[in-house]
Short mmCIF file of C-alpha atoms (C1' of nucleotides) in Angstrom, two decimals:
data_model
loop_
_atom_site.label_atom_id
_atom_site.label_comp_id
_atom_site.label_asym_id
_atom_site.label_seq_id
_atom_site.Cartn_x
_atom_site.Cartn_y
_atom_site.Cartn_z
CA MET A 1 -79.35 49.21 -24.00
CA ARG A 2 -78.87 52.46 -22.35
CA ILE A 3 -76.01 54.31 -21.47
CA GLY A 4 -75.26 53.03 -18.10
CA GLU A 5 -75.16 49.41 -19.43
CA LEU A 6 -72.84 50.34 -22.20
CA SER A 7 -70.76 51.84 -19.59
CA ARG A 8 -70.81 48.90 -17.54
CA ARG A 9 -69.85 46.57 -20.49
CA THR A 10 -66.91 48.58 -21.58
CA GLY A 11 -65.63 50.12 -18.45
CA VAL A 12 -65.82 53.32 -19.76
CA PRO A 13 -67.47 56.02 -17.58
CA VAL A 14 -70.76 57.48 -18.47
CA PRO A 15 -69.53 61.10 -18.74
CA THR A 16 -66.54 60.08 -21.05
CA ILE A 17 -68.96 58.39 -23.19
CA LYS A 18 -71.21 61.41 -23.29
CA TYR A 19 -67.88 63.33 -24.19
CA TYR A 20 -67.19 60.95 -27.02
CA VAL A 21 -70.38 61.48 -28.76
CA ARG A 22 -69.88 65.27 -28.39
CA ALA A 23 -66.42 64.82 -30.19
CA GLY A 24 -67.87 62.81 -32.91
CA LEU A 25 -66.01 59.43 -31.90
CA LEU A 26 -69.54 57.93 -31.25
CA PRO A 27 -73.01 58.13 -32.75
CA SER A 28 -75.31 59.22 -30.25
CA GLY A 29 -78.08 56.62 -29.35
CA GLU A 30 -81.32 56.41 -30.97
CA LEU A 31 -83.95 58.73 -29.18
CA THR A 32 -86.88 56.74 -27.85
CA SER A 33 -88.26 59.71 -26.05
CA PRO A 34 -87.16 63.44 -25.72
CA ASN A 35 -84.87 62.31 -23.35
CA GLN A 36 -83.90 58.59 -23.52
CA ALA A 37 -81.74 56.90 -26.06
CA SER A 38 -80.81 53.61 -26.72
CA TYR A 39 -77.54 52.19 -27.75
CA GLY A 40 -76.98 48.88 -29.76
CA GLU A 41 -74.08 46.49 -30.28
CA ALA A 42 -72.75 48.55 -33.10
CA HIS A 43 -72.35 51.41 -30.39
CA GLU A 44 -70.35 49.08 -28.21
CA ARG A 45 -68.19 47.75 -30.84
CA ARG A 46 -67.26 51.22 -32.00
CA LEU A 47 -66.65 52.38 -28.39
CA ARG A 48 -64.18 49.61 -27.88
CA LEU A 49 -62.44 50.27 -31.16
CA VAL A 50 -62.43 54.15 -29.80
CA ARG A 51 -60.75 53.15 -26.85
CA ALA A 52 -58.27 51.13 -28.73
CA LEU A 53 -57.05 53.80 -30.96
CA LEU A 54 -56.97 56.26 -27.92
CA GLU A 55 -55.07 54.18 -25.32
CA VAL A 56 -53.10 51.57 -27.22
CA GLY A 57 -52.70 53.45 -30.52
CA GLY A 58 -51.94 56.73 -28.80
CA LEU A 59 -54.10 58.90 -31.21
CA LYS A 60 -55.51 61.95 -30.33
CA VAL A 61 -59.42 62.54 -29.90
CA ALA A 62 -59.51 64.77 -32.93
CA ALA A 63 -57.60 62.33 -35.10
CA VAL A 64 -59.73 59.46 -34.17
CA ALA A 65 -62.82 61.83 -35.05
CA GLU A 66 -61.36 62.48 -38.45
CA LEU A 67 -60.47 58.92 -39.10
CA LEU A 68 -63.75 57.46 -38.11
CA ALA A 69 -65.26 60.16 -40.40
CA VAL A 70 -63.52 58.58 -43.32
CA VAL A 71 -64.59 54.87 -42.17
CA ASP A 72 -68.12 55.86 -42.09
CA ASP A 73 -68.12 57.69 -45.11
CA GLN A 74 -70.43 56.47 -47.92
CA ASN A 75 -67.70 56.85 -50.57
CA ARG A 76 -65.01 54.77 -48.50
CA THR A 77 -62.83 52.83 -50.32
CA PRO A 78 -60.44 50.54 -48.73
CA HIS A 79 -57.28 52.56 -50.24
CA LYS A 80 -59.01 55.81 -49.09
CA VAL A 81 -59.11 54.28 -45.46
CA LEU A 82 -55.89 53.28 -45.20
CA GLY A 83 -54.36 56.49 -46.40
CA ALA A 84 -56.78 58.30 -43.69
CA ALA A 85 -55.26 55.88 -41.08
CA ALA A 86 -51.88 56.35 -41.98
CA ALA A 87 -52.16 60.21 -41.96
CA ARG A 88 -53.35 60.28 -38.41
CA LEU A 89 -50.25 58.40 -37.19
CA GLY A 90 -46.87 60.30 -36.86
CA GLY A 91 -45.79 63.63 -36.07
CA PRO A 92 -47.13 67.20 -36.84
CA GLY A 93 -45.23 67.86 -39.84
CA ASP A 94 -42.60 70.37 -40.03
CA ASP A 95 -42.60 72.58 -43.17
CA ASP A 96 -38.90 73.89 -42.91
CA GLU A 97 -36.98 72.64 -45.72
CA ASP A 98 -33.21 73.28 -44.27
CA GLU A 99 -29.95 71.68 -45.69
CA GLU A 100 -30.75 68.64 -43.74
CA ALA A 101 -34.20 68.04 -44.81
CA VAL A 102 -33.19 68.36 -48.60
CA ALA A 103 -30.55 65.64 -48.13
CA ALA A 104 -32.84 63.57 -46.35
CA ARG A 105 -35.76 64.01 -49.20
CA ALA A 106 -32.96 63.13 -51.70
CA GLU A 107 -32.29 59.88 -49.68
CA VAL A 108 -35.71 58.99 -49.27
CA GLU A 109 -36.37 59.42 -53.10
CA ALA A 110 -33.28 57.14 -53.96
CA LEU A 111 -34.62 54.58 -51.71
CA ALA A 112 -38.03 54.86 -53.18
CA ALA A 113 -36.42 54.50 -56.87
CA ARG A 114 -34.58 51.39 -55.66
CA ARG A 115 -37.80 49.95 -54.25
CA GLY A 116 -40.14 50.95 -56.94
CA TRP A 117 -42.21 53.10 -54.52
CA LYS A 118 -44.26 55.81 -55.86
CA LEU A 119 -43.79 58.50 -53.16
CA ASP A 120 -47.33 60.49 -52.87
CA GLU A 121 -46.56 63.98 -52.22
CA SER A 122 -49.81 64.28 -50.02
CA ASN A 123 -48.95 61.20 -47.96
CA ALA A 124 -48.02 62.31 -44.44
CA ALA A 125 -45.91 59.32 -43.96
CA THR A 126 -43.34 60.45 -46.44
CA ALA A 127 -42.91 63.75 -44.71
CA ASP A 128 -42.44 61.83 -41.39
CA LEU A 129 -39.83 59.77 -42.78
CA VAL A 130 -38.10 62.73 -44.34
CA GLN A 131 -38.20 64.85 -41.14
CA ALA A 132 -36.88 61.75 -38.93
CA LEU A 133 -33.98 61.14 -41.31
CA ALA A 134 -33.14 64.80 -41.31
CA THR A 135 -33.13 64.84 -37.63
CA MET A 136 -30.60 61.83 -37.90
CA PHE A 137 -28.49 63.93 -40.30
CA ARG A 138 -28.75 67.08 -37.81
CA LEU A 139 -27.53 65.02 -34.99
CA GLY A 140 -24.28 63.59 -37.32
CA HIS A 141 -25.72 60.60 -37.58
CA GLY A 142 -26.00 60.33 -41.26
CA GLU A 143 -24.60 57.08 -41.50
CA PHE A 144 -27.96 55.59 -40.32
CA ALA A 145 -29.02 56.02 -44.31
CA ARG A 146 -27.19 53.05 -44.85
CA VAL A 147 -29.55 50.65 -42.87
CA LEU A 148 -32.32 52.30 -44.72
CA ASP A 149 -32.60 49.17 -47.21
CA ASP A 150 -32.98 46.90 -44.34
CA TYR A 151 -35.80 49.05 -43.03
CA ALA A 152 -37.28 49.15 -46.37
CA GLU A 153 -37.35 45.29 -46.89
CA ALA A 154 -38.85 44.93 -43.43
CA ALA A 155 -41.49 47.29 -43.93
CA GLU A 156 -42.29 45.61 -47.43
CA ARG A 157 -42.71 42.37 -45.89
CA VAL A 158 -44.88 43.78 -43.13
CA ALA A 159 -47.21 45.64 -45.35
CA ARG A 160 -47.29 42.79 -47.62
CA ALA A 161 -48.59 40.54 -44.64
CA ASP A 162 -50.94 43.37 -43.55
CA LEU A 163 -52.65 43.67 -46.83
CA ASP A 164 -53.04 39.66 -47.49
CA HIS A 165 -54.41 39.66 -43.79
CA VAL A 166 -56.80 42.48 -44.50
CA GLY A 167 -57.99 40.62 -47.74
CA ARG A 168 -59.09 37.52 -45.83
CA SER A 169 -61.59 39.89 -43.87
CA GLY A 170 -64.65 39.12 -46.28
CA ASP A 171 -66.89 42.33 -46.58
CA LEU A 172 -65.81 45.73 -47.06
CA GLU A 173 -67.02 46.60 -43.40
CA GLY A 174 -64.52 43.84 -42.22
CA ILE A 175 -61.73 44.98 -44.58
CA VAL A 176 -62.16 48.70 -43.53
CA GLU A 177 -62.16 47.52 -39.88
CA SER A 178 -59.26 45.45 -39.88
CA MET A 179 -57.54 47.93 -42.09
CA VAL A 180 -57.87 50.56 -39.48
CA ILE A 181 -56.98 48.49 -36.59
CA GLY A 182 -54.19 46.61 -38.53
CA THR A 183 -52.38 49.96 -39.37
CA VAL A 184 -52.64 51.65 -35.81
CA LEU A 185 -52.38 48.74 -33.54
CA GLY A 186 -50.03 46.99 -36.09
CA GLU A 187 -47.52 49.90 -35.73
CA VAL A 188 -47.42 49.26 -31.94
CA VAL A 189 -47.09 45.51 -32.22
CA LEU A 190 -44.21 46.01 -34.69
CA ALA A 191 -42.45 48.67 -32.65
CA ALA A 192 -42.71 46.48 -29.52
CA MET A 193 -41.32 43.53 -31.30
CA ARG A 194 -38.46 45.50 -32.76
CA ARG A 195 -37.50 46.37 -29.23
CA VAL A 196 -37.75 43.01 -28.01
CA ALA A 197 -35.63 41.84 -30.72
CA HIS A 198 -33.35 44.70 -30.02
CA VAL A 199 -32.56 43.51 -26.47
CA ASN A 200 -32.18 39.92 -27.50
CA ALA A 201 -29.92 40.69 -30.13
CA SER A 202 -28.12 43.05 -27.70
CA ALA A 203 -27.59 40.49 -25.25
CA ASP A 204 -25.64 38.27 -27.55
CA LYS A 205 -23.59 41.00 -28.80
CA PHE A 206 -22.91 43.09 -25.87
CA GLY A 207 -24.34 40.77 -23.09
CA ASP A 208 -22.37 41.76 -20.17
CA GLY A 209 -23.71 39.13 -17.84
CA SER A 210 -24.95 41.75 -15.43
CA GLY A 211 -28.50 40.65 -15.94
CA PRO A 212 -31.52 41.91 -17.73
CA ALA A 213 -31.40 45.65 -19.49
CA GLY A 214 -34.21 46.47 -17.02
CA ALA A 215 -35.92 49.80 -16.70
CA MET B 1 -21.10 80.34 -24.91
CA ARG B 2 -23.78 81.84 -23.00
CA ILE B 3 -27.36 80.89 -23.05
CA GLY B 4 -28.30 83.42 -25.63
CA GLU B 5 -25.96 82.21 -28.19
CA LEU B 6 -26.72 78.58 -27.31
CA SER B 7 -30.55 79.43 -28.08
CA ARG B 8 -29.83 81.09 -31.28
CA ARG B 9 -27.73 78.20 -32.61
CA THR B 10 -30.49 75.63 -31.69
CA GLY B 11 -33.33 77.46 -32.23
CA VAL B 12 -34.73 76.66 -28.64
CA PRO B 13 -36.10 79.71 -26.73
CA VAL B 14 -33.74 80.65 -23.68
CA PRO B 15 -36.53 80.29 -21.20
CA THR B 16 -37.24 76.72 -22.57
CA ILE B 17 -33.44 76.00 -22.24
CA LYS B 18 -34.01 77.00 -18.30
CA TYR B 19 -36.67 74.95 -18.26
CA TYR B 20 -34.64 71.66 -19.55
CA VAL B 21 -32.06 72.44 -17.10
CA ARG B 22 -34.35 72.56 -14.24
CA ALA B 23 -36.15 69.29 -15.57
CA GLY B 24 -32.74 67.69 -15.68
CA LEU B 25 -32.53 67.17 -19.61
CA LEU B 26 -29.47 69.41 -19.86
CA PRO B 27 -26.33 70.04 -17.34
CA SER B 28 -26.42 73.67 -16.43
CA GLY B 29 -23.62 75.76 -17.74
CA GLU B 30 -20.12 76.16 -15.71
CA LEU B 31 -20.44 79.12 -13.44
CA THR B 32 -17.85 81.78 -14.32
CA SER B 33 -19.27 84.28 -11.66
CA PRO B 34 -22.06 83.98 -9.06
CA ASN B 35 -24.53 84.70 -11.83
CA GLN B 36 -22.76 83.96 -15.16
CA ALA B 37 -22.50 80.67 -16.77
CA SER B 38 -20.91 79.45 -19.91
CA TYR B 39 -22.11 76.50 -21.99
CA GLY B 40 -20.02 74.38 -24.43
CA GLU B 41 -20.48 72.34 -27.46
CA ALA B 42 -21.45 69.40 -25.30
CA HIS B 43 -24.37 71.24 -24.33
CA GLU B 44 -25.34 72.04 -27.71
CA ARG B 45 -25.26 68.57 -28.88
CA ARG B 46 -27.02 67.27 -25.79
CA LEU B 47 -29.69 70.13 -26.56
CA ARG B 48 -30.37 68.98 -30.02
CA LEU B 49 -30.46 65.53 -29.01
CA VAL B 50 -33.01 66.41 -26.25
CA ARG B 51 -35.09 67.95 -29.04
CA ALA B 52 -34.92 65.33 -31.18
CA LEU B 53 -36.21 62.61 -28.92
CA LEU B 54 -38.94 65.24 -27.53
CA GLU B 55 -40.20 66.46 -30.93
CA VAL B 56 -39.40 63.65 -33.30
CA GLY B 57 -39.18 60.78 -31.03
CA GLY B 58 -42.40 61.95 -29.15
CA LEU B 59 -41.01 61.25 -25.81
CA LYS B 60 -42.18 63.07 -22.87
CA VAL B 61 -39.89 65.38 -20.80
CA ALA B 62 -39.67 62.90 -17.88
CA ALA B 63 -38.86 60.01 -19.98
CA VAL B 64 -36.02 61.85 -21.67
CA ALA B 65 -34.70 62.77 -18.18
CA GLU B 66 -34.51 59.06 -17.02
CA LEU B 67 -32.85 58.06 -20.33
CA LEU B 68 -30.29 60.56 -20.15
CA ALA B 69 -29.52 59.62 -16.49
CA VAL B 70 -28.62 56.31 -17.78
CA VAL B 71 -26.57 57.68 -20.69
CA ASP B 72 -24.74 59.52 -18.47
CA ASP B 73 -24.22 56.86 -15.68
CA GLN B 74 -20.52 56.04 -15.05
CA ASN B 75 -21.75 52.21 -14.77
CA ARG B 76 -23.47 52.53 -18.21
CA THR B 77 -23.05 49.58 -20.80
CA PRO B 78 -24.51 49.32 -24.21
CA HIS B 79 -26.74 46.86 -23.32
CA LYS B 80 -28.20 48.96 -20.36
CA VAL B 81 -28.64 51.98 -22.40
CA LEU B 82 -30.56 49.83 -25.07
CA GLY B 83 -32.78 48.63 -22.31
CA ALA B 84 -33.32 52.06 -21.05
CA ALA B 85 -34.26 53.57 -24.22
CA ALA B 86 -36.62 50.71 -25.02
CA ALA B 87 -38.31 51.06 -21.55
CA ARG B 88 -39.08 54.88 -22.37
CA LEU B 89 -41.04 53.80 -25.60
CA GLY B 90 -44.40 52.56 -25.94
CA GLY B 91 -47.52 52.92 -23.50
CA PRO B 92 -47.99 53.40 -19.84
CA GLY B 93 -48.46 49.63 -19.11
CA ASP B 94 -51.72 47.89 -17.97
CA ASP B 95 -51.24 45.34 -15.22
CA ASP B 96 -54.95 43.69 -15.76
CA GLU B 97 -54.45 40.09 -16.87
CA ASP B 98 -58.04 39.39 -18.16
CA GLU B 99 -58.73 36.42 -20.53
CA GLU B 100 -57.53 38.30 -23.58
CA ALA B 101 -54.24 39.24 -22.21
CA VAL B 102 -53.77 35.45 -21.08
CA ALA B 103 -54.26 34.71 -24.70
CA ALA B 104 -52.26 37.30 -26.08
CA ARG B 105 -49.21 36.36 -23.68
CA ALA B 106 -49.51 32.77 -24.76
CA GLU B 107 -49.06 33.81 -28.39
CA VAL B 108 -46.17 36.06 -27.67
CA GLU B 109 -44.49 33.18 -25.67
CA ALA B 110 -45.20 30.66 -28.68
CA LEU B 111 -43.58 33.26 -30.90
CA ALA B 112 -40.61 33.62 -28.73
CA ALA B 113 -40.20 29.91 -28.56
CA ARG B 114 -40.28 29.98 -32.36
CA ARG B 115 -37.81 32.72 -32.49
CA GLY B 116 -35.59 31.74 -29.68
CA TRP B 117 -36.29 34.92 -27.99
CA LYS B 118 -35.70 35.33 -24.29
CA LEU B 119 -38.70 37.02 -22.83
CA ASP B 120 -37.42 39.40 -20.25
CA GLU B 121 -39.97 39.93 -17.65
CA SER B 122 -38.75 43.22 -16.78
CA ASN B 123 -38.83 44.43 -20.37
CA ALA B 124 -41.65 47.00 -20.99
CA ALA B 125 -41.81 46.00 -24.61
CA THR B 126 -42.81 42.60 -23.71
CA ALA B 127 -45.67 44.04 -21.92
CA ASP B 128 -46.41 46.52 -24.93
CA LEU B 129 -46.41 43.50 -27.23
CA VAL B 130 -48.89 41.46 -25.09
CA GLN B 131 -51.03 44.63 -24.52
CA ALA B 132 -51.46 45.47 -28.40
CA LEU B 133 -52.29 41.88 -29.01
CA ALA B 134 -54.82 41.50 -26.08
CA THR B 135 -56.42 44.49 -27.58
CA MET B 136 -56.63 42.87 -31.12
CA PHE B 137 -58.53 39.90 -29.39
CA ARG B 138 -60.81 42.07 -27.76
CA LEU B 139 -61.63 43.81 -30.84
CA GLY B 140 -62.21 40.41 -32.39
CA HIS B 141 -59.23 40.52 -34.35
CA GLY B 142 -57.40 37.54 -33.25
CA GLU B 143 -56.67 36.59 -36.71
CA PHE B 144 -54.09 39.06 -36.47
CA ALA B 145 -51.86 36.41 -34.56
CA ARG B 146 -51.36 34.76 -37.99
CA VAL B 147 -48.86 37.68 -39.40
CA LEU B 148 -46.90 37.78 -36.23
CA ASP B 149 -44.10 35.53 -37.63
CA ASP B 150 -44.01 38.00 -40.51
CA TYR B 151 -43.46 40.91 -38.02
CA ALA B 152 -41.05 38.92 -36.07
CA GLU B 153 -39.15 38.52 -39.08
CA ALA B 154 -39.18 41.81 -40.08
CA ALA B 155 -38.38 42.90 -36.50
CA GLU B 156 -35.30 40.74 -36.26
CA ARG B 157 -33.98 41.97 -39.47
CA VAL B 158 -34.39 45.56 -38.35
CA ALA B 159 -32.75 44.72 -35.00
CA ARG B 160 -29.66 42.98 -36.67
CA ALA B 161 -29.15 46.17 -39.09
CA ASP B 162 -29.32 48.40 -36.01
CA LEU B 163 -26.86 46.60 -33.89
CA ASP B 164 -24.59 46.35 -36.97
CA HIS B 165 -24.66 49.97 -37.28
CA VAL B 166 -24.13 50.84 -33.73
CA GLY B 167 -21.13 48.58 -33.50
CA ARG B 168 -19.56 51.06 -36.34
CA SER B 169 -19.68 53.94 -34.10
CA GLY B 170 -16.25 53.45 -32.63
CA ASP B 171 -15.86 54.56 -28.79
CA LEU B 172 -18.46 53.84 -26.07
CA GLU B 173 -19.58 57.33 -26.37
CA GLY B 174 -20.59 57.06 -30.18
CA ILE B 175 -22.11 53.50 -29.45
CA VAL B 176 -24.09 54.66 -26.51
CA GLU B 177 -25.52 57.86 -28.50
CA SER B 178 -26.31 56.00 -31.66
CA MET B 179 -28.22 53.37 -29.58
CA VAL B 180 -30.24 55.93 -28.15
CA ILE B 181 -30.85 57.82 -31.53
CA GLY B 182 -31.32 54.59 -33.31
CA THR B 183 -33.99 53.15 -30.87
CA VAL B 184 -35.95 56.04 -30.66
CA LEU B 185 -35.73 57.74 -34.11
CA GLY B 186 -35.27 54.25 -35.78
CA GLU B 187 -38.86 53.33 -34.70
CA VAL B 188 -40.29 56.56 -36.20
CA VAL B 189 -38.50 55.74 -39.49
CA LEU B 190 -39.81 52.34 -39.47
CA ALA B 191 -43.41 53.24 -38.74
CA ALA B 192 -43.09 55.77 -41.35
CA MET B 193 -41.72 53.61 -43.85
CA ARG B 194 -44.28 50.89 -43.11
CA ARG B 195 -46.99 53.30 -43.93
CA VAL B 196 -45.17 54.47 -47.04
CA ALA B 197 -45.17 50.89 -48.02
CA HIS B 198 -48.97 50.16 -47.12
CA VAL B 199 -50.12 52.95 -49.31
CA ASN B 200 -48.16 51.72 -52.11
CA ALA B 201 -48.97 47.97 -51.59
CA SER B 202 -52.52 49.04 -51.24
CA ALA B 203 -52.65 51.20 -54.60
CA ASP B 204 -51.63 47.92 -56.49
CA LYS B 205 -54.16 45.76 -54.31
CA PHE B 206 -57.11 48.09 -53.84
CA GLY B 207 -56.08 51.07 -56.39
CA ASP B 208 -59.26 52.47 -57.69
CA GLY B 209 -57.67 55.00 -59.80
CA SER B 210 -59.47 57.68 -57.76
CA GLY B 211 -56.06 59.34 -57.07
CA PRO B 212 -54.00 59.39 -53.86
CA ALA B 213 -55.18 58.17 -50.51
CA GLY B 214 -54.95 61.73 -49.23
CA ALA B 215 -55.22 63.07 -45.73
"C1'" DG C 1 -22.93 104.96 -17.35
"C1'" DT C 2 -26.61 103.26 -19.46
"C1'" DT C 3 -28.52 99.58 -21.73
"C1'" DA C 4 -28.91 94.75 -22.78
"C1'" DG C 5 -28.47 90.05 -21.20
"C1'" DC C 6 -27.81 86.76 -17.44
"C1'" DG C 7 -28.99 83.10 -13.61
"C1'" DG C 8 -32.50 81.66 -10.90
"C1'" DA C 9 -37.13 81.21 -8.94
"C1'" DA C 10 -41.99 81.38 -9.10
"C1'" DA C 11 -46.23 82.17 -11.24
"C1'" DG C 12 -49.05 81.84 -15.00
"C1'" DT C 13 -50.75 79.96 -20.00
"C1'" DG C 14 -52.85 76.92 -23.32
"C1'" DC C 15 -54.05 72.69 -24.61
"C1'" DC C 16 -56.13 68.24 -24.05
"C1'" DG C 17 -58.79 64.38 -22.01
"C1'" DC C 18 -61.72 64.03 -19.23
"C1'" DT C 19 -64.78 64.89 -14.60
"C1'" DA C 20 -68.47 67.07 -12.10
"C1'" DT C 21 -72.22 69.62 -11.65
"C1'" DC C 22 -76.99 71.18 -13.14
"C1'" DC C 23 -81.46 70.70 -14.74
"C1'" DA C 24 -85.76 68.83 -16.40
"C1'" DT C 25 -87.57 64.33 -17.47
"C1'" DA C 26 -88.05 59.43 -17.54
"C1'" DA C 27 -87.63 54.93 -15.45
"C1'" DA C 28 -87.46 51.55 -11.90
"C1'" DC C 29 -88.73 50.46 -7.47
"C1'" DT C 30 -92.07 49.94 -3.27
"C1'" DA D 1 -98.71 56.91 -6.28
"C1'" DG D 2 -94.57 58.46 -4.43
"C1'" DT D 3 -89.78 58.11 -3.68
"C1'" DT D 4 -85.39 57.13 -5.61
"C1'" DT D 5 -82.30 56.37 -9.35
"C1'" DA D 6 -80.84 57.10 -14.08
"C1'" DT D 7 -80.74 59.51 -18.43
"C1'" DG D 8 -79.75 63.16 -22.08
"C1'" DG D 9 -78.13 67.51 -22.71
"C1'" DA D 10 -75.19 71.49 -21.65
"C1'" DT D 11 -71.72 74.12 -19.07
"C1'" DA D 12 -67.94 74.61 -16.13
"C1'" DG D 13 -64.07 72.71 -13.74
"C1'" DC D 14 -59.79 69.95 -13.18
"C1'" DG D 15 -55.39 67.78 -13.52
"C1'" DG D 16 -51.23 67.09 -16.38
"C1'" DC D 17 -47.83 68.84 -19.25
"C1'" DA D 18 -44.71 71.58 -22.03
"C1'" DC D 19 -43.62 75.47 -22.01
"C1'" DT D 20 -43.80 81.03 -21.09
"C1'" DT D 21 -43.92 85.24 -18.28
"C1'" DT D 22 -42.43 87.90 -14.99
"C1'" DC D 23 -39.63 89.28 -11.59
"C1'" DC D 24 -35.26 90.31 -9.06
"C1'" DG D 25 -30.55 91.47 -8.40
"C1'" DC D 26 -26.43 91.12 -10.87
"C1'" DT D 27 -23.05 91.52 -14.89
"C1'" DA D 28 -21.16 92.44 -19.36
"C1'" DA D 29 -20.89 95.03 -23.45
"C1'" DC D 30 -21.04 99.19 -25.71
#
DNA sequence: GTTAGCGGAAAGTGCCGCTATCCATAAACT
DNA sequence: AGTTTATGGATAGCGGCACTTTCCGCTAAC
């Protein structure tokens, strides 16, 4: 298959595919002559994955490139891939440790202790959690910490389900791929579901008969 | 307080504050002379909220403006505000209804029936959910649907906790604000926690002794 | 009375994800 | 065989976005 057909099959414009190759999101096709290359099914599959991570997952091009580099690494392990995927999600990271951040970190550490979690200092997710909580404090909503255990319970349930699901994927290739997809798209699914559940629960609690919550 | 002090207190540069006023994120100060204005505590509070929604929540400036317009609306209700907040999160929305999207929608409707959820057609969260699931199908990961009930259980638990928490906020003003903050920042908290839980559960399941999952 | 800060408007900046244009070559039609 | 179309590769340009800079005439503070 040449680039034109790859484009037709996936709906991704040819120049965009070329751009992805340059950016390291997609391996270049196998050269059959100095200026002809052929693409296989693996390329098509990878391209669809790239588009999903970019469009649905909301990752940046550079983040996808880094993540896929780990996926393609010879020394990959499921654990490493999961860590790499987790590290590409979430915000940029804020190194300031003001008063609220310290309080938030303490709250997170207490939660981790209750949960038996080991907080990995190199895990960006921990930093994201602390930052979000610190922001709550700064906005005068420190009481939000009271629902953290409910959140943790929910997070654990989802994480367990995800890993069970991933385990059913057979070979390493399948495990790694469903880990990436599950981590990134799963986050989108969970967030959307939470919003659906919110609106439903709110209709019960605050329902004002004035119709849907709308846009 | 004049704009310079507002800037000093919040750490937001003066030109950025001016930009936010122009964009409708922040009411302009009260004019004391043709070209002097004074800002109060409400401005400071609102400015902090704006920064939180932008930086931590990841919302776009236009989305924050729309959301705050609903918050400031005289006819606001908690239910409407929640709907408005939910509508600003998530992707742009894809109107194509291909084969996978139909299957995904069926899956979501079946889930809603099991859960007793009412799917509001005007709710962007439903569309996000369908889109993410359709993407899973397109990537050949339709078996992900098997964990949807676990996700739903978790989402419901979190939604219930959120609404209980919001209910404790006293007056309408407080309820509305904690609804916005809880919806937007809560999503960040839940996502981060899920990633923390993933890495912990993965260390148990796939732990390879080779140290942290790292970046 | 000088200097710093202000409100308001308009233009400019830097990043990012593409998109357009070129070129020489190769493939596909006729 | 000859013309049209597509390709790989490289470079430049574009549109959106969140600011930032610059400018102006005016005001407040030392």
